[in-house]
Coordinates of C-alpha atoms in Angstrom, one line a residue:
Chain A
D1 CA 49.2 -37.7 -46.8
A2 CA 45.9 -39.4 -47.4
G3 CA 45.3 -39.9 -43.7
V4 CA 43.9 -43.1 -42.2
I5 CA 41.9 -45.0 -44.7
Q6 CA 39.1 -47.3 -43.9
S7 CA 36.9 -49.6 -46.0
P8 CA 34.2 -50.1 -46.5
R9 CA 32.5 -46.9 -45.4
H10 CA 29.2 -48.6 -45.0
E11 CA 28.4 -52.2 -44.5
V12 CA 25.0 -53.8 -44.2
T13 CA 24.9 -57.5 -43.4
E14 CA 22.6 -60.1 -42.0
M15 CA 22.9 -61.7 -38.6
G16 CA 25.3 -64.6 -38.6
Q17 CA 27.4 -63.4 -41.5
E18 CA 31.1 -62.7 -41.2
V19 CA 32.1 -59.0 -41.5
T20 CA 35.6 -57.8 -42.2
L21 CA 36.6 -54.1 -41.7
R22 CA 39.9 -52.8 -43.1
C23 CA 42.3 -50.1 -42.1
K24 CA 45.4 -48.5 -43.6
P25 CA 47.2 -46.4 -41.1
I26 CA 49.2 -43.3 -41.8
S27 CA 52.6 -44.3 -43.2
G28 CA 55.3 -44.4 -40.5
H29 CA 52.9 -44.6 -37.6
D30 CA 53.8 -47.3 -35.1
Y31 CA 50.5 -47.5 -33.3
L32 CA 47.1 -48.6 -34.6
F33 CA 43.8 -48.5 -32.7
W34 CA 40.4 -49.9 -33.3
Y35 CA 37.4 -48.1 -31.7
R36 CA 33.7 -48.7 -31.7
Q37 CA 31.1 -45.9 -31.3
T38 CA 27.5 -46.3 -30.4
M39 CA 24.8 -43.9 -29.1
M40 CA 24.5 -45.9 -25.9
R41 CA 28.1 -46.4 -25.0
G42 CA 30.0 -43.7 -26.9
L43 CA 33.5 -44.3 -28.0
E44 CA 35.2 -47.5 -26.8
L45 CA 38.8 -48.7 -27.4
L46 CA 38.7 -52.3 -28.7
I47 CA 42.3 -53.1 -29.3
Y48 CA 45.6 -51.4 -30.2
F49 CA 48.8 -52.6 -31.9
N50 CA 52.4 -51.4 -31.6
N51 CA 54.6 -52.3 -34.5
N52 CA 52.0 -54.8 -35.7
V53 CA 51.8 -56.6 -32.3
P54 CA 48.6 -56.5 -30.3
I55 CA 49.3 -54.8 -27.0
D56 CA 45.9 -54.5 -25.3
D57 CA 42.8 -56.3 -26.5
S58 CA 40.9 -56.0 -23.2
G59 CA 38.3 -53.9 -25.0
M60 CA 37.3 -56.6 -27.4
P61 CA 33.8 -57.5 -26.4
E62 CA 33.7 -61.2 -27.3
D63 CA 35.5 -64.0 -29.0
R64 CA 33.4 -63.2 -32.0
F65 CA 35.7 -60.2 -32.5
S66 CA 39.3 -60.6 -33.8
A67 CA 41.8 -58.2 -35.1
K68 CA 45.0 -58.7 -37.1
M69 CA 47.8 -56.5 -38.3
P70 CA 49.9 -58.6 -40.8
N71 CA 52.1 -55.7 -41.8
A72 CA 52.7 -52.0 -40.9
S73 CA 50.2 -50.8 -43.5
F74 CA 47.2 -52.9 -43.0
S75 CA 44.9 -54.1 -40.3
T76 CA 41.6 -55.9 -40.2
L77 CA 38.8 -56.2 -37.6
K78 CA 36.6 -59.3 -38.1
I79 CA 33.3 -60.2 -36.5
Q80 CA 32.1 -63.7 -36.9
P81 CA 29.3 -64.4 -36.6
S82 CA 27.8 -60.9 -36.6
E83 CA 24.8 -59.9 -34.4
P84 CA 22.4 -56.9 -34.5
R85 CA 24.0 -55.5 -31.3
D86 CA 27.3 -55.2 -33.2
S87 CA 25.7 -52.4 -35.2
A88 CA 27.9 -49.3 -34.7
V89 CA 30.5 -47.1 -36.3
Y90 CA 34.0 -48.6 -36.1
F91 CA 36.9 -46.3 -36.3
C92 CA 40.6 -47.0 -36.9
A93 CA 43.2 -44.5 -35.7
S94 CA 47.0 -44.4 -35.8
S95 CA 49.7 -42.6 -33.9
L96 CA 53.4 -42.0 -34.4
K97 CA 54.0 -42.9 -30.8
W98 CA 51.6 -43.4 -27.8
D99 CA 52.7 -41.3 -25.0
R100 CA 51.5 -38.2 -23.2
K101 CA 51.7 -35.8 -26.1
N102 CA 51.2 -37.7 -29.3
E103 CA 48.2 -37.1 -31.5
Q104 CA 45.9 -39.9 -32.7
Y105 CA 44.6 -39.5 -36.2
F106 CA 41.2 -41.1 -36.9
G107 CA 39.9 -42.5 -40.1
P108 CA 36.4 -41.7 -41.4
G109 CA 34.9 -44.8 -39.9
T110 CA 32.9 -47.8 -41.1
R111 CA 29.2 -47.7 -40.3
L112 CA 28.1 -51.3 -39.7
T113 CA 24.5 -52.4 -39.7
V114 CA 23.6 -55.9 -38.8
T115 CA 20.0 -56.9 -39.5
Chain B
K1 CA 29.8 -45.6 -13.7
N2 CA 31.6 -43.6 -16.3
Q3 CA 34.8 -42.1 -15.0
V4 CA 34.5 -39.1 -17.3
E5 CA 31.3 -37.0 -17.1
Q6 CA 30.6 -34.3 -19.5
S7 CA 28.0 -31.5 -19.3
P8 CA 25.8 -30.3 -20.7
Q9 CA 24.7 -33.2 -22.9
S10 CA 23.9 -30.7 -25.6
L11 CA 23.6 -27.0 -26.2
I12 CA 22.4 -24.5 -28.8
I13 CA 24.1 -21.1 -29.2
L14 CA 23.9 -18.2 -31.6
E15 CA 26.7 -17.6 -34.1
G16 CA 29.3 -15.3 -32.6
K17 CA 28.5 -16.2 -29.0
N18 CA 30.9 -18.0 -26.6
C19 CA 30.2 -21.2 -24.8
T20 CA 31.9 -23.4 -22.2
L21 CA 31.8 -27.2 -22.0
Q22 CA 32.6 -29.1 -18.8
C23 CA 34.4 -32.3 -18.1
N24 CA 34.8 -33.9 -14.7
Y25 CA 36.8 -37.1 -14.2
T26 CA 37.7 -39.6 -11.6
V27 CA 40.3 -41.4 -13.5
S28 CA 43.5 -42.1 -11.6
P29 CA 46.4 -42.1 -12.0
F30 CA 46.2 -39.4 -14.6
S31 CA 48.5 -38.9 -17.6
N32 CA 46.8 -36.5 -19.9
L33 CA 43.4 -35.1 -21.0
R34 CA 42.3 -34.6 -24.5
W35 CA 39.5 -32.8 -26.2
Y36 CA 38.3 -34.1 -29.5
K37 CA 35.9 -32.5 -32.0
Q38 CA 33.7 -34.9 -34.0
D39 CA 31.7 -33.6 -37.0
T40 CA 28.7 -35.6 -38.0
G41 CA 29.7 -38.7 -40.0
R42 CA 33.4 -38.2 -39.5
G43 CA 36.1 -39.4 -37.1
P44 CA 37.2 -37.4 -34.1
V45 CA 39.9 -34.8 -34.5
S46 CA 42.2 -33.8 -31.7
L47 CA 41.8 -30.2 -30.4
T48 CA 44.1 -30.1 -27.4
I49 CA 46.2 -32.4 -25.2
M50 CA 47.1 -31.4 -21.7
T51 CA 49.3 -33.1 -19.1
F52 CA 48.7 -32.8 -15.4
S53 CA 51.2 -29.9 -15.2
E54 CA 49.4 -27.8 -17.8
N55 CA 46.6 -25.4 -16.8
T56 CA 45.5 -24.2 -20.2
K57 CA 46.0 -24.9 -23.9
S58 CA 44.7 -23.0 -26.8
N59 CA 44.0 -24.0 -30.4
G60 CA 42.6 -21.0 -32.3
R61 CA 39.2 -20.1 -30.9
Y62 CA 39.3 -23.2 -28.6
T63 CA 40.8 -22.9 -25.2
A64 CA 41.0 -25.8 -22.8
T65 CA 41.7 -25.5 -19.1
L66 CA 42.6 -28.2 -16.6
D67 CA 42.5 -28.3 -12.8
A68 CA 44.2 -31.6 -11.8
D69 CA 43.4 -31.0 -8.2
T70 CA 39.7 -30.9 -8.6
K71 CA 39.8 -33.2 -11.7
Q72 CA 37.9 -30.8 -13.9
S73 CA 38.5 -29.5 -17.4
S74 CA 36.6 -27.1 -19.6
L75 CA 36.6 -26.3 -23.3
H76 CA 35.8 -22.7 -24.2
I77 CA 34.7 -21.8 -27.7
T78 CA 35.1 -18.1 -28.5
A79 CA 33.1 -16.3 -31.2
S80 CA 31.4 -19.4 -32.3
Q81 CA 30.9 -20.2 -36.0
L82 CA 28.5 -22.5 -37.8
S83 CA 31.4 -24.9 -38.4
D84 CA 31.7 -25.4 -34.7
S85 CA 28.5 -27.4 -34.7
A86 CA 29.8 -30.9 -33.7
S87 CA 30.2 -33.3 -30.8
Y88 CA 33.0 -32.5 -28.4
I89 CA 34.5 -35.5 -26.5
C90 CA 36.7 -35.4 -23.4
V91 CA 39.1 -38.3 -23.1
V92 CA 41.3 -39.0 -20.1
N93 CA 44.4 -41.1 -20.4
R94 CA 45.8 -43.0 -17.4
N95 CA 49.5 -43.6 -16.8
D96 CA 49.1 -47.0 -18.4
Y97 CA 47.5 -45.4 -21.4
K98 CA 44.1 -46.8 -20.8
L99 CA 41.6 -44.4 -22.2
S100 CA 38.3 -43.2 -20.6
F101 CA 35.9 -41.4 -22.8
G102 CA 33.2 -39.0 -22.0
A103 CA 29.8 -39.3 -23.7
G104 CA 30.3 -36.0 -25.5
T105 CA 28.6 -32.6 -25.7
T106 CA 26.7 -31.8 -28.9
V107 CA 27.0 -28.2 -29.8
T108 CA 24.7 -26.6 -32.4
V109 CA 25.5 -23.1 -33.6
R110 CA 22.6 -21.3 -35.2
A111 CA 22.8 -18.3 -37.5

């Protein structure tokens, strides 16, 4: 299994531009999570999906952020317009289930730099 | 205030030595506690998952303990190797599956 796949691995963009991050979860996993990691705030859960349906988006910082999961094998996290404070590493993770014992598998992350 | 506090923030140990990382939490109600290892430039990898009824869980040279009464957990690394150099993150899961993350402890193992 290839694991969770994210693209791009690095993204540098100018303030005000739209940014789209992509994720392919592990095949057969019902749950997909988007995280953000910064030095100041550590890891933060932004949103998670179950069977392609957003369940909890309370971690999404602003309306500039949106996430979609059009099918079981693809999800996007979009930032529009981007700001320098959005610079962070964004991780996608997937899980077969989401209960007390199930593992989450993280992708390699996308390092976003907004200048 | 963060509901999951980790200590120390960082530590340096010699190869072959043991070390213990601490995690104190105030999250309630509690469902499970997870320790992740994150290598530089990579995503976190799960080491252990413990529910409130479990006191200890091992994964190779990693042993996690949990005291749900005092809301404390520790991660013990035995006979450290250079590959153990990483950030170790404590994550507490509430019954409603909200996650609370610690800031992590950065471990550096030197030859």
